PDB file of C-alpha atoms in Angstrom:
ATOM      1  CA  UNK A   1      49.982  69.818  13.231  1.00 57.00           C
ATOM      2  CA  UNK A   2      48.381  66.562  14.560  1.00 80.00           C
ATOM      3  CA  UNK A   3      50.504  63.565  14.677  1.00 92.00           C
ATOM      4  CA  UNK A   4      49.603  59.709  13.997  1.00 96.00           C
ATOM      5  CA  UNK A   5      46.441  58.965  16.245  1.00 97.00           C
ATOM      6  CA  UNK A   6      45.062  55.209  17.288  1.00 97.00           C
ATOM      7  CA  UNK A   7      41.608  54.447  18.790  1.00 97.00           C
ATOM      8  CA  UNK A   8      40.893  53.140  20.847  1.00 97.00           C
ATOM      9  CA  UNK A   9      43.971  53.537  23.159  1.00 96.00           C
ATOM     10  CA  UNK A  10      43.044  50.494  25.100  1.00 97.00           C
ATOM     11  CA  UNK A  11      41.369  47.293  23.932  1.00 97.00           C
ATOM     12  CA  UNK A  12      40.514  44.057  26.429  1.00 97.00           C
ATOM     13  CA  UNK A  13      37.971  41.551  24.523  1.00 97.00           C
ATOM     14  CA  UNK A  14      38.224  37.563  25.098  1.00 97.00           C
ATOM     15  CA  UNK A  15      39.286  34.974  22.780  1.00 97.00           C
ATOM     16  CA  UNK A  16      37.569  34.116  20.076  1.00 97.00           C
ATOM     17  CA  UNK A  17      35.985  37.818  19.671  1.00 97.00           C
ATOM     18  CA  UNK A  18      36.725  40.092  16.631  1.00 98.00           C
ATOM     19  CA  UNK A  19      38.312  43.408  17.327  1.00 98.00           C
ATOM     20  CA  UNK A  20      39.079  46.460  15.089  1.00 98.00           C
ATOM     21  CA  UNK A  21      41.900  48.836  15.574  1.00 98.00           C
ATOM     22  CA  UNK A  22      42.040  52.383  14.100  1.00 98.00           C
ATOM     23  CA  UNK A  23      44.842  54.381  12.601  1.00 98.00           C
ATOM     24  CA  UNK A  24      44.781  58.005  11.362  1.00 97.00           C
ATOM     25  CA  UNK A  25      47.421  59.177   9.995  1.00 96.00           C
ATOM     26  CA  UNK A  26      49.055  62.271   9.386  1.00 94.00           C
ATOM     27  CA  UNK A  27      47.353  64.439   6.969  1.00 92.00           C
ATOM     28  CA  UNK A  28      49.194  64.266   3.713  1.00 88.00           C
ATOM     29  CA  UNK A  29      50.763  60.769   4.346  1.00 90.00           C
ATOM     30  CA  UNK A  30      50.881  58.658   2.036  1.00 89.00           C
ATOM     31  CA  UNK A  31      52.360  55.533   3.644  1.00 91.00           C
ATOM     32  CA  UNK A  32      50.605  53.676   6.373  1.00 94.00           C
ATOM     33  CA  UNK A  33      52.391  51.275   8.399  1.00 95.00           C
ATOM     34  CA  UNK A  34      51.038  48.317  11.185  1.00 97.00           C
ATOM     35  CA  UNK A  35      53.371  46.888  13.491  1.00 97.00           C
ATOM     36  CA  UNK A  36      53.311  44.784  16.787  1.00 97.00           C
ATOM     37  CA  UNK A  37      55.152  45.137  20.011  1.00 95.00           C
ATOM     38  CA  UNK A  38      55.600  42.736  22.269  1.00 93.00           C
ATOM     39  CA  UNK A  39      56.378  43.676  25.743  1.00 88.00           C
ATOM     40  CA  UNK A  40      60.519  43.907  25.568  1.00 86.00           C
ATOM     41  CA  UNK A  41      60.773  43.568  22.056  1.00 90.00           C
ATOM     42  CA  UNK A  42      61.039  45.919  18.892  1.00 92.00           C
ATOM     43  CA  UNK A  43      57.741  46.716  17.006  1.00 94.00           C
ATOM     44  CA  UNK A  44      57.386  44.072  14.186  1.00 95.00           C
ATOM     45  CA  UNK A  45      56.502  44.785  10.862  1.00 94.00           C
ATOM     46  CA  UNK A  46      52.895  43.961   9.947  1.00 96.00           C
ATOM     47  CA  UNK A  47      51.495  45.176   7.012  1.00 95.00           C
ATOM     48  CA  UNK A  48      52.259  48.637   4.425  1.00 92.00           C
ATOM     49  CA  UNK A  49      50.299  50.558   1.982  1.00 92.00           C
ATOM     50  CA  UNK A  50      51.025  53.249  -0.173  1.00 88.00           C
ATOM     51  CA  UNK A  51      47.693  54.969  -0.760  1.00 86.00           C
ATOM     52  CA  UNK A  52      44.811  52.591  -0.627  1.00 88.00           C
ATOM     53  CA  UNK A  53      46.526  49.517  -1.821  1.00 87.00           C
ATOM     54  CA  UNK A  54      48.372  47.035   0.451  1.00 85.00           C
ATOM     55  CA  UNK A  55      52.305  46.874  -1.277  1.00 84.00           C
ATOM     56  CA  UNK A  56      53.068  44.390   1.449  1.00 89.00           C
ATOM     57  CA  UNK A  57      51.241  42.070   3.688  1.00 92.00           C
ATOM     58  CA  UNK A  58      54.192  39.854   4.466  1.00 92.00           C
ATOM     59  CA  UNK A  59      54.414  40.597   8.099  1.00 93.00           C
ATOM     60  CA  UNK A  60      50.385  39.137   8.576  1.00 96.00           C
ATOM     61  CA  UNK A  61      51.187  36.496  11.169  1.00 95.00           C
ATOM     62  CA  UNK A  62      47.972  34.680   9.318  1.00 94.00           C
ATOM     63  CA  UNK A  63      44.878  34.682   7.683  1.00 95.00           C
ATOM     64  CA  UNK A  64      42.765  36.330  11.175  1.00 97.00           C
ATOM     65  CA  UNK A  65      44.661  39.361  10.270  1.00 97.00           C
ATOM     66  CA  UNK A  66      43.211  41.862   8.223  1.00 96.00           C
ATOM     67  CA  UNK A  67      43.754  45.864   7.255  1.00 97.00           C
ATOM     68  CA  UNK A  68      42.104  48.156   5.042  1.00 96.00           C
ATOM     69  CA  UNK A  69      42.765  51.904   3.787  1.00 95.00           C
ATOM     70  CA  UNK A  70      39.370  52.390   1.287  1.00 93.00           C
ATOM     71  CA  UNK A  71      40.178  55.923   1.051  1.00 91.00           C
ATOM     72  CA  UNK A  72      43.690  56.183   1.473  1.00 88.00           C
ATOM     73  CA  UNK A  73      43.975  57.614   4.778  1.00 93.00           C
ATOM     74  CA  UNK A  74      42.234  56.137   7.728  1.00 96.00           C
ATOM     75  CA  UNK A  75      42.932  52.457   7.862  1.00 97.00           C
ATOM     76  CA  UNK A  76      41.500  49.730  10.146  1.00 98.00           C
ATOM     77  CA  UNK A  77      43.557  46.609  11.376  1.00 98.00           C
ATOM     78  CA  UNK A  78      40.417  43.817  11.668  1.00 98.00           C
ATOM     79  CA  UNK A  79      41.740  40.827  13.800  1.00 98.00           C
ATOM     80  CA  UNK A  80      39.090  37.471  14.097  1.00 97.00           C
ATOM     81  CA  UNK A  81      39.106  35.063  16.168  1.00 97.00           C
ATOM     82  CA  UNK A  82      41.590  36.613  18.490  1.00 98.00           C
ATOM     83  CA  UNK A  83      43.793  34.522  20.885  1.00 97.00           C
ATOM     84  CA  UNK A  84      45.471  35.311  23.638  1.00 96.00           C
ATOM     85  CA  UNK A  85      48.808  35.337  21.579  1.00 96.00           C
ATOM     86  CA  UNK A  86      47.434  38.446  20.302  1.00 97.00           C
ATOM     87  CA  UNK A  87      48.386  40.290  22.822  1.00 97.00           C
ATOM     88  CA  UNK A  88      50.376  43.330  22.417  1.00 97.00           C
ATOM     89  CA  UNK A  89      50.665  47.219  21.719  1.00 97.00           C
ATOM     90  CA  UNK A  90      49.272  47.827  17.665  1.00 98.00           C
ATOM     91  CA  UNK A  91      51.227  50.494  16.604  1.00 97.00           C
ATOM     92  CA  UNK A  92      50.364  52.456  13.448  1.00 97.00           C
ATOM     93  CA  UNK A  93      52.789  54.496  11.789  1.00 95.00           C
ATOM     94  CA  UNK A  94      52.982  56.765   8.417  1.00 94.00           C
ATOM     95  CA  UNK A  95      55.821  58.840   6.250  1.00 91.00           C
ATOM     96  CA  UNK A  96      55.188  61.414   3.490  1.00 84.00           C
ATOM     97  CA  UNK A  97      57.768  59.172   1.044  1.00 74.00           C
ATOM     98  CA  UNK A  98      60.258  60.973  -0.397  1.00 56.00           C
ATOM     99  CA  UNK A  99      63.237  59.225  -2.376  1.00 55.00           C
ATOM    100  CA  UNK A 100      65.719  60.582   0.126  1.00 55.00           C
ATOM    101  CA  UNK A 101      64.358  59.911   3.233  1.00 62.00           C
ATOM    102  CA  UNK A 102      61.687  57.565   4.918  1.00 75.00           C
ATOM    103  CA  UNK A 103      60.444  58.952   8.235  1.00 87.00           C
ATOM    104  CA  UNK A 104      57.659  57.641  10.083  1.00 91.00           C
ATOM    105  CA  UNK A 105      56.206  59.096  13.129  1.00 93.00           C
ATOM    106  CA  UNK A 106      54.445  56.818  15.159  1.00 95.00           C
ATOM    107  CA  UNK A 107      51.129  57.031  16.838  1.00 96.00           C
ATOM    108  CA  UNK A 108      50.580  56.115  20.423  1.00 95.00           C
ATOM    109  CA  UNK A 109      49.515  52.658  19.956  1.00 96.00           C
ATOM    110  CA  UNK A 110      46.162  50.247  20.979  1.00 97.00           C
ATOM    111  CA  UNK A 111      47.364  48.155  23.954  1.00 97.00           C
ATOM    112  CA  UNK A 112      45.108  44.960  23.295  1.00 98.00           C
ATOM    113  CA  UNK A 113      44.543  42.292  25.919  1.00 97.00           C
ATOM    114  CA  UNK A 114      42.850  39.350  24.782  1.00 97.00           C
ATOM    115  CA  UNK A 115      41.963  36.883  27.898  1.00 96.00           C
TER     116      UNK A 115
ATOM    117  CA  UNK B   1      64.875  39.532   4.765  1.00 83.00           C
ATOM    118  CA  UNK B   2      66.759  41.880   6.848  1.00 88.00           C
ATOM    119  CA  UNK B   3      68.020  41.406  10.138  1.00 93.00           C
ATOM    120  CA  UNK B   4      69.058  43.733  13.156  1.00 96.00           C
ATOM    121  CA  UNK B   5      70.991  42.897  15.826  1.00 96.00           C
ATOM    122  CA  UNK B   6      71.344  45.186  18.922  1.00 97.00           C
ATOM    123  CA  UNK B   7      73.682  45.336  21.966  1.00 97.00           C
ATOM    124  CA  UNK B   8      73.632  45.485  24.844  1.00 97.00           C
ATOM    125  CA  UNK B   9      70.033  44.859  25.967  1.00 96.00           C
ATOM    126  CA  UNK B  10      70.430  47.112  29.489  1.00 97.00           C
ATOM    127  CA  UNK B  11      72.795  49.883  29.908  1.00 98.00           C
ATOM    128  CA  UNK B  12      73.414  52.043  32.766  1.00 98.00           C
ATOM    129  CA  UNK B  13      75.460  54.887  32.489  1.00 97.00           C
ATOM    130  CA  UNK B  14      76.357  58.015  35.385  1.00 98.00           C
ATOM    131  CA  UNK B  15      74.826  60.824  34.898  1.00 98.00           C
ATOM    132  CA  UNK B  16      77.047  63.068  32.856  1.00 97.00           C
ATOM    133  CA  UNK B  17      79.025  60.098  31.290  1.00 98.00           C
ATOM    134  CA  UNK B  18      78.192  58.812  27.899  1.00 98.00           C
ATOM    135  CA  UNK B  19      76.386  55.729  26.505  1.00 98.00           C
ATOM    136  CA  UNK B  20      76.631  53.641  22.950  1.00 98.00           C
ATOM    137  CA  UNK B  21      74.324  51.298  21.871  1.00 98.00           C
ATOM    138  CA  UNK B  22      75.755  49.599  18.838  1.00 98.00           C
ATOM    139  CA  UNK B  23      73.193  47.765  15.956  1.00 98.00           C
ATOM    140  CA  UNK B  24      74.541  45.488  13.008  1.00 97.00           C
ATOM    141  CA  UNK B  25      72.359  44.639   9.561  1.00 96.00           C
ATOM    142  CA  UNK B  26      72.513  41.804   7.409  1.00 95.00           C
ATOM    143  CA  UNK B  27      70.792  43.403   4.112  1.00 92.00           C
ATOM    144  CA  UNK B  28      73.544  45.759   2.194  1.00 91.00           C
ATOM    145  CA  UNK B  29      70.517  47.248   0.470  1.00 89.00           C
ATOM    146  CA  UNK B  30      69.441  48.761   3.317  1.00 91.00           C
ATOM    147  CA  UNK B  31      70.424  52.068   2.959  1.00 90.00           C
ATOM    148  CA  UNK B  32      68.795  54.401   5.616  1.00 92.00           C
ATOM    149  CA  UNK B  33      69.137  54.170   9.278  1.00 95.00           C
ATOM    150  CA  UNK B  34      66.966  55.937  12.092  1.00 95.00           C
ATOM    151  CA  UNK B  35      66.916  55.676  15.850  1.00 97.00           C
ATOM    152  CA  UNK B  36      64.118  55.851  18.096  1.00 97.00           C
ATOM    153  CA  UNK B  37      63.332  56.696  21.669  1.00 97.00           C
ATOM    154  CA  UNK B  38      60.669  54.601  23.734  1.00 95.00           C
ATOM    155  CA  UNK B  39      59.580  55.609  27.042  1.00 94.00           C
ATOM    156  CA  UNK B  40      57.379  53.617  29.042  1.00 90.00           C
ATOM    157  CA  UNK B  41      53.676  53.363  27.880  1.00 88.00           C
ATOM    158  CA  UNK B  42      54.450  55.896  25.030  1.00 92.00           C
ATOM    159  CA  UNK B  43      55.149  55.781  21.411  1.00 93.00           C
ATOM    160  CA  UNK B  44      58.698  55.611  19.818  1.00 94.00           C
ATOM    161  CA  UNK B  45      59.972  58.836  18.810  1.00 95.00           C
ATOM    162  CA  UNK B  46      62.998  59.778  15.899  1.00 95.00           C
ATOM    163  CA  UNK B  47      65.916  60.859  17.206  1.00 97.00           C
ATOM    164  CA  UNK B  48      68.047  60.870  14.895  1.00 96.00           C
ATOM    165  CA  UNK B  49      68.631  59.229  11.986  1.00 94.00           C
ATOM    166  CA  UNK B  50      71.555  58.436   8.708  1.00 93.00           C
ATOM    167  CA  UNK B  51      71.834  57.811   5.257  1.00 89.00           C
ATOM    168  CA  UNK B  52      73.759  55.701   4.020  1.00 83.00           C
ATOM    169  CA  UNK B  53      75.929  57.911   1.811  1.00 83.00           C
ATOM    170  CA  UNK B  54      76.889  59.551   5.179  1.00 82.00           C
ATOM    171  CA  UNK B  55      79.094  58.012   7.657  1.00 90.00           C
ATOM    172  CA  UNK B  56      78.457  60.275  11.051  1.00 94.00           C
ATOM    173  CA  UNK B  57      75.707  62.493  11.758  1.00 94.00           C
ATOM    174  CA  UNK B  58      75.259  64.535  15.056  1.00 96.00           C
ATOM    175  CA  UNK B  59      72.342  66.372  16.868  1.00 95.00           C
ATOM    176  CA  UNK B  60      74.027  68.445  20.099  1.00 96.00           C
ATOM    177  CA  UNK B  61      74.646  65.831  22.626  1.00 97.00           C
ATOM    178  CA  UNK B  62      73.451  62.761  20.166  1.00 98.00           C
ATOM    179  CA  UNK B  63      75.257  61.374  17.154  1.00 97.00           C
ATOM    180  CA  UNK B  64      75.399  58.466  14.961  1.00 98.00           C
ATOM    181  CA  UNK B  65      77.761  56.304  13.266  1.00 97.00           C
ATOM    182  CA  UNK B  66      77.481  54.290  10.288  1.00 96.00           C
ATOM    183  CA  UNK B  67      79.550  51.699   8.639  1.00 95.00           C
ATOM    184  CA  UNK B  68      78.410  50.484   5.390  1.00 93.00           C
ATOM    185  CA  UNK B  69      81.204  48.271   4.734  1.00 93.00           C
ATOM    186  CA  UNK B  70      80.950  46.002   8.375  1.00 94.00           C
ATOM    187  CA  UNK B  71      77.129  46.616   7.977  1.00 95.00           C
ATOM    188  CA  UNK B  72      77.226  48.342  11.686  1.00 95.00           C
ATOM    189  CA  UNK B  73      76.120  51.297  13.386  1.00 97.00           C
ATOM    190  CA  UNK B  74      76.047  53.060  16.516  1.00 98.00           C
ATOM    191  CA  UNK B  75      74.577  55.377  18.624  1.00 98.00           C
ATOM    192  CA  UNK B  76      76.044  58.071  20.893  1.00 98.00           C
ATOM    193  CA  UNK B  77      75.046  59.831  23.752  1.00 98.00           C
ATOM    194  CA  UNK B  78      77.650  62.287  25.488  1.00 97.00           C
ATOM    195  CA  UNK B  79      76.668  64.360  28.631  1.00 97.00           C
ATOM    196  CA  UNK B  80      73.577  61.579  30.015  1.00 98.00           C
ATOM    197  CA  UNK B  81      70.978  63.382  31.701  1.00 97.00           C
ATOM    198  CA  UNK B  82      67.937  61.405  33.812  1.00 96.00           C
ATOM    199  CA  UNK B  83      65.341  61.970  31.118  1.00 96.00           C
ATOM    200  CA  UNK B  84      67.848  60.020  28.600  1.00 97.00           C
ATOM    201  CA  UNK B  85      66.158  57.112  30.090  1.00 97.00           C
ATOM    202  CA  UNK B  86      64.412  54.961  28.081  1.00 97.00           C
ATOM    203  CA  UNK B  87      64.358  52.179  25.250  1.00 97.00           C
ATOM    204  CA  UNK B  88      66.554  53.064  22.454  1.00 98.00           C
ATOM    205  CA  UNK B  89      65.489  51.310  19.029  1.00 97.00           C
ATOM    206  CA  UNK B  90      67.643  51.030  16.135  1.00 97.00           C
ATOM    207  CA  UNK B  91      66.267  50.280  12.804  1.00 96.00           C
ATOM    208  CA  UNK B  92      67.366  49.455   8.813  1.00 94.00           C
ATOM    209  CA  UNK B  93      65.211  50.692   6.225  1.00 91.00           C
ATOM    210  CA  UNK B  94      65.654  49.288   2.601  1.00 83.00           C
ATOM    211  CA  UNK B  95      64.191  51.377  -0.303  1.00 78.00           C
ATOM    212  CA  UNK B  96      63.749  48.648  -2.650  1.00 77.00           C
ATOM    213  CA  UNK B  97      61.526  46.555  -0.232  1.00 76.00           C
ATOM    214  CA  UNK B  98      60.213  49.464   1.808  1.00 80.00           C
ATOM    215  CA  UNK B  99      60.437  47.530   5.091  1.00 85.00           C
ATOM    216  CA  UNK B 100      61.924  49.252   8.261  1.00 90.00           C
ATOM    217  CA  UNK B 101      63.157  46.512  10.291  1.00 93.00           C
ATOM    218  CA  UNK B 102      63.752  47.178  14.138  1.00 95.00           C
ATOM    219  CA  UNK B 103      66.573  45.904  17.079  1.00 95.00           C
ATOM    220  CA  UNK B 104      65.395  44.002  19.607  1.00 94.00           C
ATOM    221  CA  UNK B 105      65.958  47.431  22.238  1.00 96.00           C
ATOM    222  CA  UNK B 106      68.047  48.876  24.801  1.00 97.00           C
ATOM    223  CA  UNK B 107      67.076  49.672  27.886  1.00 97.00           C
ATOM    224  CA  UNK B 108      69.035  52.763  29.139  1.00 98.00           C
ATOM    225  CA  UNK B 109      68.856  53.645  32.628  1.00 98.00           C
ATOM    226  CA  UNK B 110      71.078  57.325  33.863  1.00 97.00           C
ATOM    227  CA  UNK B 111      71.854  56.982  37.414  1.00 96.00           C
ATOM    228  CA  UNK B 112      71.782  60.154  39.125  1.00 93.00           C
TER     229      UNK B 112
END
């Protein structure tokens, strides 16, 4: 079936602009995770949600930072105000939770340049 | 919160010989353990992955090693081919928090 998809695939906007980054995941997921990757570094964990609700925002490096999943599926990372520190590859990721195991397949990423 | 520590950072390895990349955790809760191949431009990929109720697991020429009680683990990789090349992720997951926590990478190049 289809895996983890992100739109758009490439993102350049300049600071101070609002951008919005999409995540659909697969079909029957019911955990939706945002991370960033910095060039040479590990993705780092931005926000979860199981189902529509956010169960942790921890990883929100501030208040610009913003996701939603109204229906429980598609969600939308909403950054304002970008900077030029927000920089990086988005990746989206979700896992069918199970109590014995905690996969996630990741999609393919939005490489945003903010200049 | 957790953290993951992974060595080295760049590995180059023969063709046909093996590599390890070897990850340590601070959390004890953590409790499951996967492994993920980046290539360049694309998205990271499972390889493999361990509970921790297990202490090896292998896939033909991958395998993984995990040791609850040092809080480290390791990956494997016997026979290296050139498309082994890539950026090898390890990460912790914790059930109670539900946070996957990723290593900082390794860069593995095989050398024909």
């Amino acid at each position: 079936g289809a895996g983890v998809s992100q739109t758009p695939s490439n993102k350049v906007t300049e600071k101070g602009k609002y951008v919005e980054l999409r995540c659909d995941p697969i079909s029957g997921h019911t955990a939706l995770y945002w991370y960033r990757q910095s060039l040479g570094q590990g993705p780092e964990f931005l926000i979860y949600f199981q189902g529509t609700g956010a169960a942790d925002d921890s990883g929100l490096p501030n208040d610009r930072f913003f996701a939603v999943r109204p229906e429980g599926s598609v969600s939308t990372l909403k950054i304002q105000r970008t900077e030029r520190g927000d920089s990086a590859v988005y990746l989206c990721a979700s896992s069918f939770r199970t109590d014995s195991q905690e996969t996630q397949y990741f999609g393919p990423g939005t490489r945003l340049l903010v200049l | 919160g957790e953290n993951v520590e992974q060595h080295p950072s760049t590995l180059s390895v023969q063709e046909g010989d093996s590599a390890v990349i070897k990850c340590t955790y601070s959390d004890s809760a953590s409790n499951y353990f996967p492994w993920y191949k980046q290539e360049l431009g694309k998205r990271p990929q499972l390889i493999i992955d361990i509970r921790s109720n297990v202490g090896e697991k292998k896939d033909q020429r991958i395998a993984v090693t995990l040791n609850k009680t040092a809080k480290h683990f390791s990956l494997h990789i016997t026979e290296t081919q050139p498309e082994d090349s890539a950026v090898y992720f390890c990460a912790a997951y914790n059930f109670g928090n539900e946070k996957l926590t990723f290593g900082t990478g390794t860069r593995l190049t095989i050398i024909p």
